[in-house]
Coordinates of C-alpha atoms in Angstrom, one line a residue:
M238 CA -83.7 42.2 10.7
A239 CA -81.4 39.3 9.8
T240 CA -80.8 36.6 12.3
T241 CA -77.5 34.8 12.7
A242 CA -77.6 31.0 13.0
V243 CA -75.6 29.6 15.7
D244 CA -74.1 26.1 15.3
T245 CA -74.9 24.3 18.6
T246 CA -73.4 21.0 17.6
K247 CA -70.6 19.8 19.7
P248 CA -67.2 19.4 18.1
R249 CA -66.1 15.8 17.6
A250 CA -63.5 14.6 19.8
Q251 CA -60.1 14.1 17.9
E252 CA -59.3 10.5 17.6
V253 CA -56.0 9.6 19.3
K254 CA -54.1 6.8 17.7
P255 CA -51.9 4.7 19.8
P256 CA -48.2 5.2 19.1
R257 CA -46.5 2.8 16.9
R258 CA -44.3 0.4 18.6
P259 CA -40.8 0.2 17.3
P260 CA -39.8 -3.1 15.7
R261 CA -38.6 -5.6 18.2
R262 CA -34.9 -6.3 18.0
G263 CA -34.2 -9.0 20.4
I264 CA -31.4 -11.5 20.9
S265 CA -32.8 -13.5 18.0
D266 CA -31.7 -10.9 15.4
T267 CA -28.1 -10.9 16.9
L268 CA -27.9 -14.6 16.8
R269 CA -29.3 -14.7 13.3
A270 CA -26.6 -12.3 12.2
Y271 CA -23.8 -14.3 13.8
F272 CA -25.3 -17.5 12.3
L273 CA -25.3 -16.0 8.8
N274 CA -21.8 -14.7 9.1
A275 CA -20.4 -17.8 10.7
P276 CA -19.3 -19.6 7.4
A277 CA -17.4 -16.5 6.2
M278 CA -15.8 -16.0 9.6
I279 CA -14.7 -19.7 9.7
V280 CA -13.2 -19.5 6.2
I281 CA -11.3 -16.2 7.1
G282 CA -10.1 -17.8 10.4
V283 CA -8.8 -20.9 8.6
L284 CA -7.2 -19.1 5.6
V285 CA -5.9 -16.0 7.4
A286 CA -5.9 -16.1 11.2
Y287 CA -4.4 -19.6 11.6
P288 CA -1.3 -19.0 9.3
I289 CA -0.6 -15.7 11.0
G290 CA -0.8 -17.2 14.4
Y291 CA 1.3 -20.2 13.4
S292 CA 4.0 -18.0 11.8
F293 CA 4.2 -16.1 15.1
W294 CA 4.5 -19.4 17.0
L295 CA 7.3 -20.5 14.7
S296 CA 9.1 -17.2 15.3
L297 CA 9.4 -18.2 19.0
H298 CA 11.2 -21.5 18.1
K299 CA 14.6 -22.6 17.0
Y300 CA 13.2 -24.5 14.0
N301 CA 15.5 -25.6 11.1
L302 CA 14.4 -28.4 8.8
K303 CA 18.1 -29.5 8.3
L304 CA 18.5 -29.8 12.1
P305 CA 15.1 -31.2 13.4
A306 CA 16.6 -32.6 16.5
L307 CA 17.6 -29.1 17.7
E308 CA 14.1 -27.7 17.6
R309 CA 13.2 -25.9 20.8
F310 CA 11.2 -23.0 22.2
V311 CA 13.4 -20.0 22.6
W312 CA 10.8 -17.3 23.4
F313 CA 12.0 -14.1 21.7
G314 CA 15.5 -15.3 21.1
N315 CA 15.2 -15.0 17.3
Y316 CA 14.1 -11.4 17.6
L317 CA 17.0 -10.6 20.0
S318 CA 19.5 -12.2 17.7
L319 CA 18.5 -9.8 14.9
V320 CA 19.9 -6.8 16.9
T321 CA 23.4 -8.2 16.7
D322 CA 23.1 -9.8 13.2
P323 CA 25.2 -7.7 10.7
E324 CA 23.4 -9.2 7.7
F325 CA 20.0 -8.2 9.1
L326 CA 21.2 -4.7 10.0
T327 CA 22.6 -4.2 6.5
S328 CA 19.4 -5.5 5.0
L329 CA 17.4 -3.2 7.2
K330 CA 19.4 -0.2 6.1
V331 CA 19.0 -1.1 2.4
T332 CA 15.3 -1.6 2.9
V333 CA 14.8 1.7 4.5
G334 CA 16.7 3.5 1.7
F335 CA 14.7 1.5 -0.9
V336 CA 11.4 2.5 0.7
V337 CA 12.4 6.2 1.0
V338 CA 13.4 6.4 -2.7
V339 CA 10.4 4.4 -4.0
L340 CA 7.9 6.3 -1.8
G341 CA 9.3 9.7 -2.8
L342 CA 9.3 9.0 -6.5
T343 CA 5.9 7.4 -6.4
V344 CA 4.2 10.3 -4.6
L345 CA 5.9 13.0 -6.7
M346 CA 5.4 11.3 -10.1
G347 CA 1.9 10.1 -9.1
T348 CA 0.8 13.6 -8.1
A349 CA 2.2 15.1 -11.3
L350 CA 0.5 12.5 -13.5
A351 CA -2.8 12.8 -11.6
L352 CA -2.8 16.6 -12.1
V353 CA -2.1 16.2 -15.8
L354 CA -4.8 13.5 -16.3
N355 CA -7.3 15.7 -14.4
E356 CA -7.1 18.4 -17.1
T357 CA -9.3 18.3 -20.2
F358 CA -7.4 17.6 -23.5
V359 CA -7.7 15.4 -26.6
G360 CA -6.8 11.8 -25.9
R361 CA -7.2 12.0 -22.1
G362 CA -9.3 8.8 -22.0
L363 CA -6.7 6.8 -24.0
L364 CA -3.9 8.1 -21.8
R365 CA -5.8 7.2 -18.6
S366 CA -6.2 3.7 -20.0
L367 CA -2.5 3.4 -20.9
V368 CA -1.4 4.4 -17.4
L369 CA -3.1 1.3 -16.0
L370 CA -0.9 -1.1 -18.0
P371 CA 2.1 -1.3 -15.7
W372 CA -0.2 -2.1 -12.7
A373 CA -1.6 -5.1 -14.6
M374 CA 1.9 -6.6 -15.1
P375 CA 3.0 -9.3 -12.5
G376 CA 6.1 -8.5 -10.5
V377 CA 8.1 -11.4 -12.1
V378 CA 7.3 -10.2 -15.6
N379 CA 8.2 -6.7 -14.6
G380 CA 11.6 -7.8 -13.3
L381 CA 12.3 -9.8 -16.5
M382 CA 11.4 -6.8 -18.6
W383 CA 13.7 -4.4 -16.8
R384 CA 16.5 -7.1 -16.7
T385 CA 16.2 -7.4 -20.5
I386 CA 16.3 -3.6 -21.0
F387 CA 19.5 -3.3 -18.9
D388 CA 21.2 -6.5 -20.1
A389 CA 25.0 -6.0 -20.6
K390 CA 25.1 -7.9 -23.9
T391 CA 21.8 -7.6 -25.7
G392 CA 20.0 -4.9 -23.8
P393 CA 18.1 -2.4 -26.0
L394 CA 19.2 0.5 -23.8
N395 CA 22.8 -0.3 -24.4
G396 CA 22.1 -0.5 -28.1
L397 CA 20.3 2.8 -28.2
L398 CA 23.0 4.6 -26.2
Y399 CA 25.7 3.0 -28.4
Q400 CA 24.0 4.1 -31.7
L401 CA 23.6 7.6 -30.4
G402 CA 27.3 7.8 -29.5
F403 CA 26.8 8.3 -25.7
I404 CA 28.9 5.2 -24.9
D405 CA 31.8 3.5 -26.6
S406 CA 30.9 -0.1 -25.4
Y407 CA 28.0 -1.9 -23.8
Q408 CA 27.8 -1.2 -20.0
A409 CA 26.9 -3.7 -17.3
F410 CA 24.5 -1.4 -15.4
L411 CA 23.3 -4.1 -12.9
T412 CA 26.8 -4.9 -11.7
S413 CA 27.2 -1.5 -10.1
P414 CA 25.8 -1.3 -6.5
T415 CA 24.4 2.2 -7.0
G416 CA 23.1 1.4 -10.5
A417 CA 21.4 -1.8 -9.4
F418 CA 19.8 -0.1 -6.4
L419 CA 18.4 2.8 -8.5
I420 CA 17.2 0.4 -11.3
T421 CA 15.3 -1.8 -8.9
A422 CA 13.7 1.3 -7.3
V423 CA 12.6 2.6 -10.7
A424 CA 11.2 -0.8 -11.6
Q425 CA 9.2 -0.9 -8.4
V426 CA 7.9 2.6 -9.0
W427 CA 6.9 1.8 -12.6
N428 CA 5.0 -1.2 -11.4
T429 CA 3.0 0.5 -8.6
L430 CA 2.7 4.0 -9.9
P431 CA -0.7 3.5 -11.6
F432 CA -2.4 2.7 -8.3
T433 CA -1.2 6.0 -6.8
V434 CA -2.4 7.9 -9.9
I435 CA -5.9 6.3 -9.6
I436 CA -6.2 7.2 -5.9
L437 CA -5.1 10.8 -6.4
L438 CA -7.1 11.2 -9.5
A439 CA -10.2 10.1 -7.6
G440 CA -9.4 12.7 -5.0
L441 CA -8.9 15.5 -7.5
S442 CA -12.3 14.7 -9.1
T443 CA -14.0 15.5 -5.8
I444 CA -12.6 19.1 -5.5
P445 CA -15.4 21.6 -6.2
G446 CA -14.6 23.8 -9.2
E447 CA -15.9 26.9 -7.3
L448 CA -12.8 26.8 -5.1
Y449 CA -10.5 27.2 -8.1
D450 CA -12.7 30.0 -9.5
A451 CA -12.6 31.8 -6.1
A452 CA -8.8 31.4 -6.0
K453 CA -8.5 32.8 -9.5
V454 CA -10.6 35.8 -8.5
D455 CA -8.3 36.4 -5.6
R456 CA -5.4 36.3 -8.1
A457 CA -3.8 33.2 -6.7
G458 CA -1.1 31.7 -8.8
V459 CA -0.7 28.0 -9.9
F460 CA 1.4 27.1 -6.9
Q461 CA -0.8 29.0 -4.5
R462 CA -3.9 27.2 -5.8
F463 CA -2.1 23.9 -5.4
R464 CA -1.0 24.6 -1.9
Q465 CA -4.2 26.3 -0.7
V466 CA -6.9 24.2 -2.5
T467 CA -5.5 21.0 -4.1
L468 CA -3.2 19.8 -1.4
P469 CA -5.6 20.0 1.5
W470 CA -8.2 17.9 -0.5
L471 CA -5.5 15.3 -1.3
L472 CA -4.4 14.7 2.3
H473 CA -6.7 11.7 2.8
P474 CA -5.9 10.1 -0.6
L475 CA -2.3 10.6 0.2
L476 CA -2.7 8.9 3.5
I477 CA -4.0 5.8 1.7
V478 CA -1.2 6.0 -0.8
L479 CA 1.5 6.4 1.8
I480 CA 0.3 3.4 3.9
L481 CA -0.2 1.0 1.0
E482 CA 2.9 2.0 -1.0
T483 CA 5.1 1.8 2.2
M484 CA 3.7 -1.8 2.8
N485 CA 4.4 -2.7 -0.9
A486 CA 7.9 -1.3 -0.8
F487 CA 8.8 -3.1 2.4
R488 CA 7.4 -6.4 1.0
A489 CA 8.9 -6.0 -2.4
F490 CA 10.5 -9.3 -3.4
D491 CA 9.6 -10.7 -6.9
T492 CA 10.8 -7.8 -9.0
I493 CA 14.0 -7.4 -7.0
Y494 CA 14.7 -11.1 -6.9
V495 CA 14.3 -11.6 -10.7
L496 CA 16.2 -8.4 -11.5
T497 CA 19.2 -8.6 -9.3
G498 CA 18.7 -11.5 -6.9
G499 CA 19.6 -9.2 -4.0
G500 CA 23.0 -8.3 -5.5
P501 CA 25.5 -7.2 -6.4
G502 CA 26.8 -7.8 -2.9
D503 CA 24.2 -6.4 -0.5
A504 CA 23.1 -3.5 -2.7
T505 CA 19.6 -4.7 -3.2
N506 CA 19.4 -7.3 -0.4
V507 CA 16.2 -6.0 1.2
I508 CA 14.5 -7.8 4.1
A509 CA 12.0 -9.6 1.9
V510 CA 14.8 -11.2 -0.2
L511 CA 16.7 -12.1 3.0
N512 CA 13.6 -13.6 4.5
V513 CA 12.9 -15.9 1.5
R514 CA 16.6 -16.9 1.3
T515 CA 16.6 -17.7 5.0
V516 CA 13.5 -19.9 4.7
L517 CA 14.1 -21.6 1.3
T518 CA 17.9 -21.8 1.2
Y519 CA 18.8 -22.2 4.8
T520 CA 15.4 -23.8 5.8
D521 CA 15.4 -21.8 9.0
F522 CA 11.7 -21.3 9.5
G523 CA 12.0 -19.9 13.0
L524 CA 14.3 -17.0 12.0
G525 CA 12.4 -16.5 8.7
S526 CA 9.2 -16.1 10.6
A527 CA 10.9 -13.5 12.8
Y528 CA 11.9 -11.6 9.7
S529 CA 8.3 -11.6 8.5
W530 CA 7.0 -10.3 11.8
V531 CA 9.6 -7.6 11.8
I532 CA 8.4 -6.4 8.4
T533 CA 4.8 -6.4 9.8
L534 CA 5.6 -4.5 12.9
V535 CA 7.7 -1.9 11.1
T536 CA 5.0 -1.2 8.5
L537 CA 2.4 -1.1 11.3
V538 CA 4.4 1.6 13.2
I539 CA 4.9 3.6 10.1
S540 CA 1.2 3.4 9.2
I541 CA 0.2 4.6 12.7
G542 CA 2.6 7.5 12.3
Y543 CA 1.0 8.5 9.0
I544 CA -2.5 8.3 10.5
S545 CA -1.5 10.4 13.6
V546 CA -0.1 13.1 11.4
L547 CA -2.6 13.3 8.5
Y548 CA -5.8 12.2 10.3
K549 CA -5.8 15.4 12.4
K550 CA -6.3 17.4 9.2
G551 CA -9.9 16.2 8.8
S552 CA -12.1 13.2 8.7
I553 CA -11.5 10.3 6.4
E554 CA -14.4 9.5 4.1
I555 CA -14.7 5.9 3.1

């Protein structure tokens, strides 16, 4: 008869290791972080914060270099004077119209170009590279180029239209208020359009292809796919485009100044041109600083409006 061996040895007690203590993050780490970032913060404060603060301080003064004896603190007098200043109100009206036209053309043309460049075709890489060229051109050079194109005596556009028989004589396009306004808007769009295309093209590249396949299975047309799939994914890139392009349009100066100088009349006399003329020509630094802060506040309010409308559609990934 077989016997069964019984193991009478006691089981070993399981060794209990003490829990690891989390790394100590005391006040020394915080102080070290502030100490390491202090040089950069000082440089930023000197180069950015101080000029901004000083410009606001100047906007609260009656300060004209031609009349230094009349300098005085007027609180918000410069801002209140803008409400009844017909030149400022006209400039504000022109600026708002300029921003609306530039922003509308930029978004529509930028979206169309991004959709085209997102497709696969021969020469797509070359075309993507060529789209960046206008963005690399400085605003002054951009203004000189467009002024040469529309020159009333030697402009290539006049020569082309005359050779084709569309006009009987050379036309002075920039002497017409409507023509000058539209030409400056087109020049601004041409210079800033590549940035919009890049942002929207990056947004299009993140859209999963399965969504388009599912839409095609459901027999969705081109416009339905754009409205149901593409547009929701482009809301956040469009938010970035709207904010930055609005700021660029409100601050547009170099292209307009070189192209038309703010004329003819007040047709292209945007706030930025009026601001520079007030400071450099009339040497009124107090009123000029108030103009700058008005531009800043207007763009800030518009940016908050963009965010409040589009941010609710989803989270913004940075």
